[in-house]
Amino acid sequence: MEIEVEFKRIAYNGKQRGDAKHFKLIALYNVEDGKCHLYITNIPVDRLDTEDIAVLHSARWKIELIFKELKSRYGIDILPTSNPEIIEALPWVGILTLLVSRRVYRMVFSANLENAHRYTHLRWATIFAEKLHRLLDAVLVYAEIDAGLMELFEVYQSQALDSNVNRKRLMD
């Protein structure tokens, strides 16, 4: 179905004008969940058919949810430093944490099918982020690494990194 969406543009020089755009409204019944899904698109029908547009929008929505999870649960939007190396590394830390979280999620899901439906990815991410320190402690114990030693190593690394940055600044 062809639809027209009316909207107001941002005010410019004290004047605001309205505008309208034409889109296609696609309705597709999903047999698996028994629901009708609606999509608004400007993709021409001769480029993609209805099912392909639905698949494309579904994939896009999943990507949006992954970024929401990365930002809200794994802190990739918070960069508590101006150190370029750390700024470059922190998003990767978030992505790696997400990957580990999803792997553990699959393990929990397959072992607990009765209650698995209660854990959406975002809900699981909240639980995982809150309990991550316990998992890390178990991994360190399994690897026979003393957590106190790791803390000393982290302090040493951060001091060495800071001193290298300070040296670079002095040389410039």
JSON list of C-alpha atoms in Angstrom, two decimals:
[
{"chain": "A", "resi": 1, "resn": "MET", "atom": "CA", "xyz": [0.00, 0.00, 0.00]},
{"chain": "A", "resi": 2, "resn": "GLU", "atom": "CA", "xyz": [1.25, 3.48, -0.84]},
{"chain": "A", "resi": 3, "resn": "ILE", "atom": "CA", "xyz": [1.10, 5.98, 2.07]},
{"chain": "A", "resi": 4, "resn": "GLU", "atom": "CA", "xyz": [1.94, 9.64, 2.58]},
{"chain": "A", "resi": 5, "resn": "VAL", "atom": "CA", "xyz": [3.64, 10.76, 5.79]},
{"chain": "A", "resi": 6, "resn": "GLU", "atom": "CA", "xyz": [3.33, 14.43, 6.72]},
{"chain": "A", "resi": 7, "resn": "PHE", "atom": "CA", "xyz": [5.83, 16.09, 9.05]},
{"chain": "A", "resi": 8, "resn": "LYS", "atom": "CA", "xyz": [7.13, 19.48, 10.08]},
{"chain": "A", "resi": 9, "resn": "ARG", "atom": "CA", "xyz": [10.66, 20.49, 9.24]},
{"chain": "A", "resi": 10, "resn": "ILE", "atom": "CA", "xyz": [13.04, 22.10, 11.74]},
{"chain": "A", "resi": 11, "resn": "ALA", "atom": "CA", "xyz": [12.44, 25.84, 12.04]},
{"chain": "A", "resi": 12, "resn": "TYR", "atom": "CA", "xyz": [14.83, 27.94, 9.96]},
{"chain": "A", "resi": 13, "resn": "ASN", "atom": "CA", "xyz": [15.02, 31.73, 10.31]},
{"chain": "A", "resi": 14, "resn": "GLY", "atom": "CA", "xyz": [11.96, 31.60, 12.54]},
{"chain": "A", "resi": 15, "resn": "LYS", "atom": "CA", "xyz": [9.85, 29.81, 9.92]},
{"chain": "A", "resi": 16, "resn": "GLN", "atom": "CA", "xyz": [8.71, 26.23, 10.03]},
{"chain": "A", "resi": 17, "resn": "ARG", "atom": "CA", "xyz": [7.18, 24.51, 7.06]},
{"chain": "A", "resi": 18, "resn": "GLY", "atom": "CA", "xyz": [5.49, 21.19, 6.59]},
{"chain": "A", "resi": 19, "resn": "ASP", "atom": "CA", "xyz": [6.42, 18.53, 4.12]},
{"chain": "A", "resi": 20, "resn": "ALA", "atom": "CA", "xyz": [5.24, 15.11, 3.00]},
{"chain": "A", "resi": 21, "resn": "LYS", "atom": "CA", "xyz": [6.99, 11.99, 1.76]},
{"chain": "A", "resi": 22, "resn": "HIS", "atom": "CA", "xyz": [5.60, 8.93, 0.03]},
{"chain": "A", "resi": 23, "resn": "PHE", "atom": "CA", "xyz": [6.42, 5.46, 1.30]},
{"chain": "A", "resi": 24, "resn": "LYS", "atom": "CA", "xyz": [5.20, 1.92, 0.92]},
{"chain": "A", "resi": 25, "resn": "LEU", "atom": "CA", "xyz": [3.50, 0.18, 3.83]},
{"chain": "A", "resi": 26, "resn": "ILE", "atom": "CA", "xyz": [4.12, -3.55, 3.74]},
{"chain": "A", "resi": 27, "resn": "ALA", "atom": "CA", "xyz": [2.19, -6.00, 5.90]},
{"chain": "A", "resi": 28, "resn": "LEU", "atom": "CA", "xyz": [3.52, -9.52, 6.22]},
{"chain": "A", "resi": 29, "resn": "TYR", "atom": "CA", "xyz": [2.05, -12.31, 8.34]},
{"chain": "A", "resi": 30, "resn": "ASN", "atom": "CA", "xyz": [4.66, -14.29, 10.29]},
{"chain": "A", "resi": 31, "resn": "VAL", "atom": "CA", "xyz": [3.49, -17.88, 10.73]},
{"chain": "A", "resi": 32, "resn": "GLU", "atom": "CA", "xyz": [6.08, -18.61, 13.47]},
{"chain": "A", "resi": 33, "resn": "ASP", "atom": "CA", "xyz": [4.86, -15.99, 15.95]},
{"chain": "A", "resi": 34, "resn": "GLY", "atom": "CA", "xyz": [1.32, -15.64, 14.55]},
{"chain": "A", "resi": 35, "resn": "LYS", "atom": "CA", "xyz": [1.62, -11.88, 14.16]},
{"chain": "A", "resi": 36, "resn": "CYS", "atom": "CA", "xyz": [1.35, -9.41, 11.34]},
{"chain": "A", "resi": 37, "resn": "HIS", "atom": "CA", "xyz": [4.48, -7.25, 10.93]},
{"chain": "A", "resi": 38, "resn": "LEU", "atom": "CA", "xyz": [4.26, -3.81, 9.35]},
{"chain": "A", "resi": 39, "resn": "TYR", "atom": "CA", "xyz": [7.16, -2.14, 7.55]},
{"chain": "A", "resi": 40, "resn": "ILE", "atom": "CA", "xyz": [7.40, 1.34, 6.09]},
{"chain": "A", "resi": 41, "resn": "THR", "atom": "CA", "xyz": [9.98, 1.62, 3.32]},
{"chain": "A", "resi": 42, "resn": "ASN", "atom": "CA", "xyz": [11.05, 3.64, 0.33]},
{"chain": "A", "resi": 43, "resn": "ILE", "atom": "CA", "xyz": [12.68, 0.64, -1.37]},
{"chain": "A", "resi": 44, "resn": "PRO", "atom": "CA", "xyz": [11.10, 0.14, -4.82]},
{"chain": "A", "resi": 45, "resn": "VAL", "atom": "CA", "xyz": [9.17, -3.12, -5.25]},
{"chain": "A", "resi": 46, "resn": "ASP", "atom": "CA", "xyz": [11.13, -3.88, -8.42]},
{"chain": "A", "resi": 47, "resn": "ARG", "atom": "CA", "xyz": [14.35, -3.94, -6.33]},
{"chain": "A", "resi": 48, "resn": "LEU", "atom": "CA", "xyz": [13.20, -6.13, -3.44]},
{"chain": "A", "resi": 49, "resn": "ASP", "atom": "CA", "xyz": [10.01, -8.09, -2.97]},
{"chain": "A", "resi": 50, "resn": "THR", "atom": "CA", "xyz": [7.93, -7.98, 0.20]},
{"chain": "A", "resi": 51, "resn": "GLU", "atom": "CA", "xyz": [9.66, -10.95, 1.88]},
{"chain": "A", "resi": 52, "resn": "ASP", "atom": "CA", "xyz": [13.15, -9.57, 1.16]},
{"chain": "A", "resi": 53, "resn": "ILE", "atom": "CA", "xyz": [12.18, -6.18, 2.62]},
{"chain": "A", "resi": 54, "resn": "ALA", "atom": "CA", "xyz": [10.90, -7.91, 5.75]},
{"chain": "A", "resi": 55, "resn": "VAL", "atom": "CA", "xyz": [14.16, -9.88, 6.09]},
{"chain": "A", "resi": 56, "resn": "LEU", "atom": "CA", "xyz": [16.19, -6.69, 5.59]},
{"chain": "A", "resi": 57, "resn": "HIS", "atom": "CA", "xyz": [14.22, -4.76, 8.23]},
{"chain": "A", "resi": 58, "resn": "SER", "atom": "CA", "xyz": [14.41, -7.70, 10.63]},
{"chain": "A", "resi": 59, "resn": "ALA", "atom": "CA", "xyz": [18.21, -7.82, 10.28]},
{"chain": "A", "resi": 60, "resn": "ARG", "atom": "CA", "xyz": [18.42, -4.05, 10.72]},
{"chain": "A", "resi": 61, "resn": "TRP", "atom": "CA", "xyz": [16.33, -4.27, 13.90]},
{"chain": "A", "resi": 62, "resn": "LYS", "atom": "CA", "xyz": [18.60, -7.00, 15.29]},
{"chain": "A", "resi": 63, "resn": "ILE", "atom": "CA", "xyz": [21.62, -4.77, 14.64]},
{"chain": "A", "resi": 64, "resn": "GLU", "atom": "CA", "xyz": [19.90, -1.88, 16.46]},
{"chain": "A", "resi": 65, "resn": "LEU", "atom": "CA", "xyz": [19.28, -4.16, 19.45]},
{"chain": "A", "resi": 66, "resn": "ILE", "atom": "CA", "xyz": [22.92, -5.26, 19.49]},
{"chain": "A", "resi": 67, "resn": "PHE", "atom": "CA", "xyz": [24.08, -1.63, 19.57]},
{"chain": "A", "resi": 68, "resn": "LYS", "atom": "CA", "xyz": [21.56, -0.89, 22.32]},
{"chain": "A", "resi": 69, "resn": "GLU", "atom": "CA", "xyz": [22.97, -3.79, 24.32]},
{"chain": "A", "resi": 70, "resn": "LEU", "atom": "CA", "xyz": [26.57, -2.70, 23.70]},
{"chain": "A", "resi": 71, "resn": "LYS", "atom": "CA", "xyz": [25.82, 0.86, 24.81]},
{"chain": "A", "resi": 72, "resn": "SER", "atom": "CA", "xyz": [23.49, 0.22, 27.74]},
{"chain": "A", "resi": 73, "resn": "ARG", "atom": "CA", "xyz": [25.08, -2.91, 29.22]},
{"chain": "A", "resi": 74, "resn": "TYR", "atom": "CA", "xyz": [28.71, -3.00, 28.07]},
{"chain": "A", "resi": 75, "resn": "GLY", "atom": "CA", "xyz": [29.51, 0.71, 28.11]},
{"chain": "A", "resi": 76, "resn": "ILE", "atom": "CA", "xyz": [30.88, 1.27, 24.61]},
{"chain": "A", "resi": 77, "resn": "ASP", "atom": "CA", "xyz": [29.46, 4.79, 24.65]},
{"chain": "A", "resi": 78, "resn": "ILE", "atom": "CA", "xyz": [31.33, 5.73, 27.84]},
{"chain": "A", "resi": 79, "resn": "LEU", "atom": "CA", "xyz": [34.99, 6.56, 27.34]},
{"chain": "A", "resi": 80, "resn": "PRO", "atom": "CA", "xyz": [36.38, 7.66, 30.72]},
{"chain": "A", "resi": 81, "resn": "THR", "atom": "CA", "xyz": [39.74, 8.75, 29.33]},
{"chain": "A", "resi": 82, "resn": "SER", "atom": "CA", "xyz": [41.38, 10.87, 26.68]},
{"chain": "A", "resi": 83, "resn": "ASN", "atom": "CA", "xyz": [44.09, 8.29, 26.05]},
{"chain": "A", "resi": 84, "resn": "PRO", "atom": "CA", "xyz": [43.75, 7.33, 22.34]},
{"chain": "A", "resi": 85, "resn": "GLU", "atom": "CA", "xyz": [44.89, 3.74, 22.88]},
{"chain": "A", "resi": 86, "resn": "ILE", "atom": "CA", "xyz": [42.26, 3.17, 25.55]},
{"chain": "A", "resi": 87, "resn": "ILE", "atom": "CA", "xyz": [39.59, 4.92, 23.47]},
{"chain": "A", "resi": 88, "resn": "GLU", "atom": "CA", "xyz": [40.42, 2.56, 20.61]},
{"chain": "A", "resi": 89, "resn": "ALA", "atom": "CA", "xyz": [40.44, -0.53, 22.86]},
{"chain": "A", "resi": 90, "resn": "LEU", "atom": "CA", "xyz": [37.26, 0.01, 24.91]},
{"chain": "A", "resi": 91, "resn": "PRO", "atom": "CA", "xyz": [34.76, -0.61, 22.08]},
{"chain": "A", "resi": 92, "resn": "TRP", "atom": "CA", "xyz": [36.57, -3.87, 21.32]},
{"chain": "A", "resi": 93, "resn": "VAL", "atom": "CA", "xyz": [36.34, -4.83, 24.99]},
{"chain": "A", "resi": 94, "resn": "GLY", "atom": "CA", "xyz": [32.59, -4.23, 24.80]},
{"chain": "A", "resi": 95, "resn": "ILE", "atom": "CA", "xyz": [32.26, -6.32, 21.65]},
{"chain": "A", "resi": 96, "resn": "LEU", "atom": "CA", "xyz": [34.32, -9.17, 23.13]},
{"chain": "A", "resi": 97, "resn": "THR", "atom": "CA", "xyz": [32.21, -9.03, 26.30]},
{"chain": "A", "resi": 98, "resn": "LEU", "atom": "CA", "xyz": [29.09, -9.24, 24.15]},
{"chain": "A", "resi": 99, "resn": "LEU", "atom": "CA", "xyz": [30.47, -12.29, 22.35]},
{"chain": "A", "resi": 100, "resn": "VAL", "atom": "CA", "xyz": [31.30, -14.06, 25.63]},
{"chain": "A", "resi": 101, "resn": "SER", "atom": "CA", "xyz": [27.90, -13.10, 27.01]},
{"chain": "A", "resi": 102, "resn": "ARG", "atom": "CA", "xyz": [26.11, -14.56, 23.99]},
{"chain": "A", "resi": 103, "resn": "ARG", "atom": "CA", "xyz": [28.14, -17.78, 24.23]},
{"chain": "A", "resi": 104, "resn": "VAL", "atom": "CA", "xyz": [27.26, -18.21, 27.91]},
{"chain": "A", "resi": 105, "resn": "TYR", "atom": "CA", "xyz": [23.65, -17.27, 27.08]},
{"chain": "A", "resi": 106, "resn": "ARG", "atom": "CA", "xyz": [23.46, -20.14, 24.58]},
{"chain": "A", "resi": 107, "resn": "MET", "atom": "CA", "xyz": [24.84, -22.53, 27.20]},
{"chain": "A", "resi": 108, "resn": "VAL", "atom": "CA", "xyz": [22.28, -21.39, 29.79]},
{"chain": "A", "resi": 109, "resn": "PHE", "atom": "CA", "xyz": [19.48, -21.43, 27.22]},
{"chain": "A", "resi": 110, "resn": "SER", "atom": "CA", "xyz": [20.21, -24.99, 26.12]},
{"chain": "A", "resi": 111, "resn": "ALA", "atom": "CA", "xyz": [20.54, -26.22, 29.72]},
{"chain": "A", "resi": 112, "resn": "ASN", "atom": "CA", "xyz": [17.41, -24.46, 30.99]},
{"chain": "A", "resi": 113, "resn": "LEU", "atom": "CA", "xyz": [14.81, -24.69, 28.21]},
{"chain": "A", "resi": 114, "resn": "GLU", "atom": "CA", "xyz": [11.92, -24.55, 30.68]},
{"chain": "A", "resi": 115, "resn": "ASN", "atom": "CA", "xyz": [12.72, -20.98, 31.79]},
{"chain": "A", "resi": 116, "resn": "ALA", "atom": "CA", "xyz": [14.79, -19.88, 28.80]},
{"chain": "A", "resi": 117, "resn": "HIS", "atom": "CA", "xyz": [12.01, -17.76, 27.32]},
{"chain": "A", "resi": 118, "resn": "ARG", "atom": "CA", "xyz": [12.38, -15.38, 30.30]},
{"chain": "A", "resi": 119, "resn": "TYR", "atom": "CA", "xyz": [15.83, -14.30, 29.15]},
{"chain": "A", "resi": 120, "resn": "THR", "atom": "CA", "xyz": [15.81, -11.92, 26.21]},
{"chain": "A", "resi": 121, "resn": "HIS", "atom": "CA", "xyz": [19.27, -10.87, 25.04]},
{"chain": "A", "resi": 122, "resn": "LEU", "atom": "CA", "xyz": [18.94, -7.50, 26.79]},
{"chain": "A", "resi": 123, "resn": "ARG", "atom": "CA", "xyz": [17.72, -9.05, 30.04]},
{"chain": "A", "resi": 124, "resn": "TRP", "atom": "CA", "xyz": [20.50, -11.62, 29.88]},
{"chain": "A", "resi": 125, "resn": "ALA", "atom": "CA", "xyz": [23.05, -8.83, 29.27]},
{"chain": "A", "resi": 126, "resn": "THR", "atom": "CA", "xyz": [21.94, -7.11, 32.48]},
{"chain": "A", "resi": 127, "resn": "ILE", "atom": "CA", "xyz": [22.37, -10.31, 34.49]},
{"chain": "A", "resi": 128, "resn": "PHE", "atom": "CA", "xyz": [25.67, -11.11, 32.79]},
{"chain": "A", "resi": 129, "resn": "ALA", "atom": "CA", "xyz": [27.11, -7.62, 33.39]},
{"chain": "A", "resi": 130, "resn": "GLU", "atom": "CA", "xyz": [26.11, -7.75, 37.07]},
{"chain": "A", "resi": 131, "resn": "LYS", "atom": "CA", "xyz": [27.65, -11.21, 37.60]},
{"chain": "A", "resi": 132, "resn": "LEU", "atom": "CA", "xyz": [30.65, -10.89, 35.28]},
{"chain": "A", "resi": 133, "resn": "HIS", "atom": "CA", "xyz": [33.12, -10.48, 38.14]},
{"chain": "A", "resi": 134, "resn": "ARG", "atom": "CA", "xyz": [32.09, -13.90, 39.51]},
{"chain": "A", "resi": 135, "resn": "LEU", "atom": "CA", "xyz": [32.67, -15.52, 36.14]},
{"chain": "A", "resi": 136, "resn": "LEU", "atom": "CA", "xyz": [36.07, -13.85, 35.83]},
{"chain": "A", "resi": 137, "resn": "ASP", "atom": "CA", "xyz": [37.01, -15.02, 39.33]},
{"chain": "A", "resi": 138, "resn": "ALA", "atom": "CA", "xyz": [36.07, -18.60, 38.38]},
{"chain": "A", "resi": 139, "resn": "VAL", "atom": "CA", "xyz": [38.15, -18.37, 35.19]},
{"chain": "A", "resi": 140, "resn": "LEU", "atom": "CA", "xyz": [41.16, -17.05, 37.15]},
{"chain": "A", "resi": 141, "resn": "VAL", "atom": "CA", "xyz": [40.82, -19.84, 39.73]},
{"chain": "A", "resi": 142, "resn": "TYR", "atom": "CA", "xyz": [40.57, -22.41, 36.93]},
{"chain": "A", "resi": 143, "resn": "ALA", "atom": "CA", "xyz": [43.69, -20.94, 35.28]},
{"chain": "A", "resi": 144, "resn": "GLU", "atom": "CA", "xyz": [45.41, -20.90, 38.68]},
{"chain": "A", "resi": 145, "resn": "ILE", "atom": "CA", "xyz": [46.02, -17.14, 38.48]},
{"chain": "A", "resi": 146, "resn": "ASP", "atom": "CA", "xyz": [45.95, -15.16, 41.71]},
{"chain": "A", "resi": 147, "resn": "ALA", "atom": "CA", "xyz": [43.50, -12.23, 41.36]},
{"chain": "A", "resi": 148, "resn": "GLY", "atom": "CA", "xyz": [45.78, -10.10, 43.54]},
{"chain": "A", "resi": 149, "resn": "LEU", "atom": "CA", "xyz": [48.57, -10.66, 41.03]},
{"chain": "A", "resi": 150, "resn": "MET", "atom": "CA", "xyz": [46.28, -9.56, 38.20]},
{"chain": "A", "resi": 151, "resn": "GLU", "atom": "CA", "xyz": [45.44, -6.34, 40.06]},
{"chain": "A", "resi": 152, "resn": "LEU", "atom": "CA", "xyz": [49.15, -5.60, 40.50]},
{"chain": "A", "resi": 153, "resn": "PHE", "atom": "CA", "xyz": [49.72, -6.27, 36.80]},
{"chain": "A", "resi": 154, "resn": "GLU", "atom": "CA", "xyz": [46.87, -3.89, 35.84]},
{"chain": "A", "resi": 155, "resn": "VAL", "atom": "CA", "xyz": [48.29, -1.15, 38.06]},
{"chain": "A", "resi": 156, "resn": "TYR", "atom": "CA", "xyz": [51.73, -1.65, 36.55]},
{"chain": "A", "resi": 157, "resn": "GLN", "atom": "CA", "xyz": [50.33, -1.58, 33.00]},
{"chain": "A", "resi": 158, "resn": "SER", "atom": "CA", "xyz": [48.33, 1.60, 33.62]},
{"chain": "A", "resi": 159, "resn": "GLN", "atom": "CA", "xyz": [51.35, 3.35, 35.16]},
{"chain": "A", "resi": 160, "resn": "ALA", "atom": "CA", "xyz": [53.63, 2.24, 32.32]},
{"chain": "A", "resi": 161, "resn": "LEU", "atom": "CA", "xyz": [51.08, 3.45, 29.77]},
{"chain": "A", "resi": 162, "resn": "ASP", "atom": "CA", "xyz": [50.69, 6.81, 31.53]},
{"chain": "A", "resi": 163, "resn": "SER", "atom": "CA", "xyz": [54.45, 7.31, 31.75]},
{"chain": "A", "resi": 164, "resn": "ASN", "atom": "CA", "xyz": [54.84, 6.49, 28.02]},
{"chain": "A", "resi": 165, "resn": "VAL", "atom": "CA", "xyz": [52.14, 9.02, 27.15]},
{"chain": "A", "resi": 166, "resn": "ASN", "atom": "CA", "xyz": [53.81, 11.64, 29.37]},
{"chain": "A", "resi": 167, "resn": "ARG", "atom": "CA", "xyz": [57.17, 10.96, 27.71]},
{"chain": "A", "resi": 168, "resn": "LYS", "atom": "CA", "xyz": [55.63, 11.40, 24.27]},
{"chain": "A", "resi": 169, "resn": "ARG", "atom": "CA", "xyz": [54.08, 14.70, 25.35]},
{"chain": "A", "resi": 170, "resn": "LEU", "atom": "CA", "xyz": [57.43, 15.95, 26.68]},
{"chain": "A", "resi": 171, "resn": "MET", "atom": "CA", "xyz": [59.20, 14.99, 23.43]},
{"chain": "A", "resi": 172, "resn": "ASP", "atom": "CA", "xyz": [56.59, 16.80, 21.31]}
]
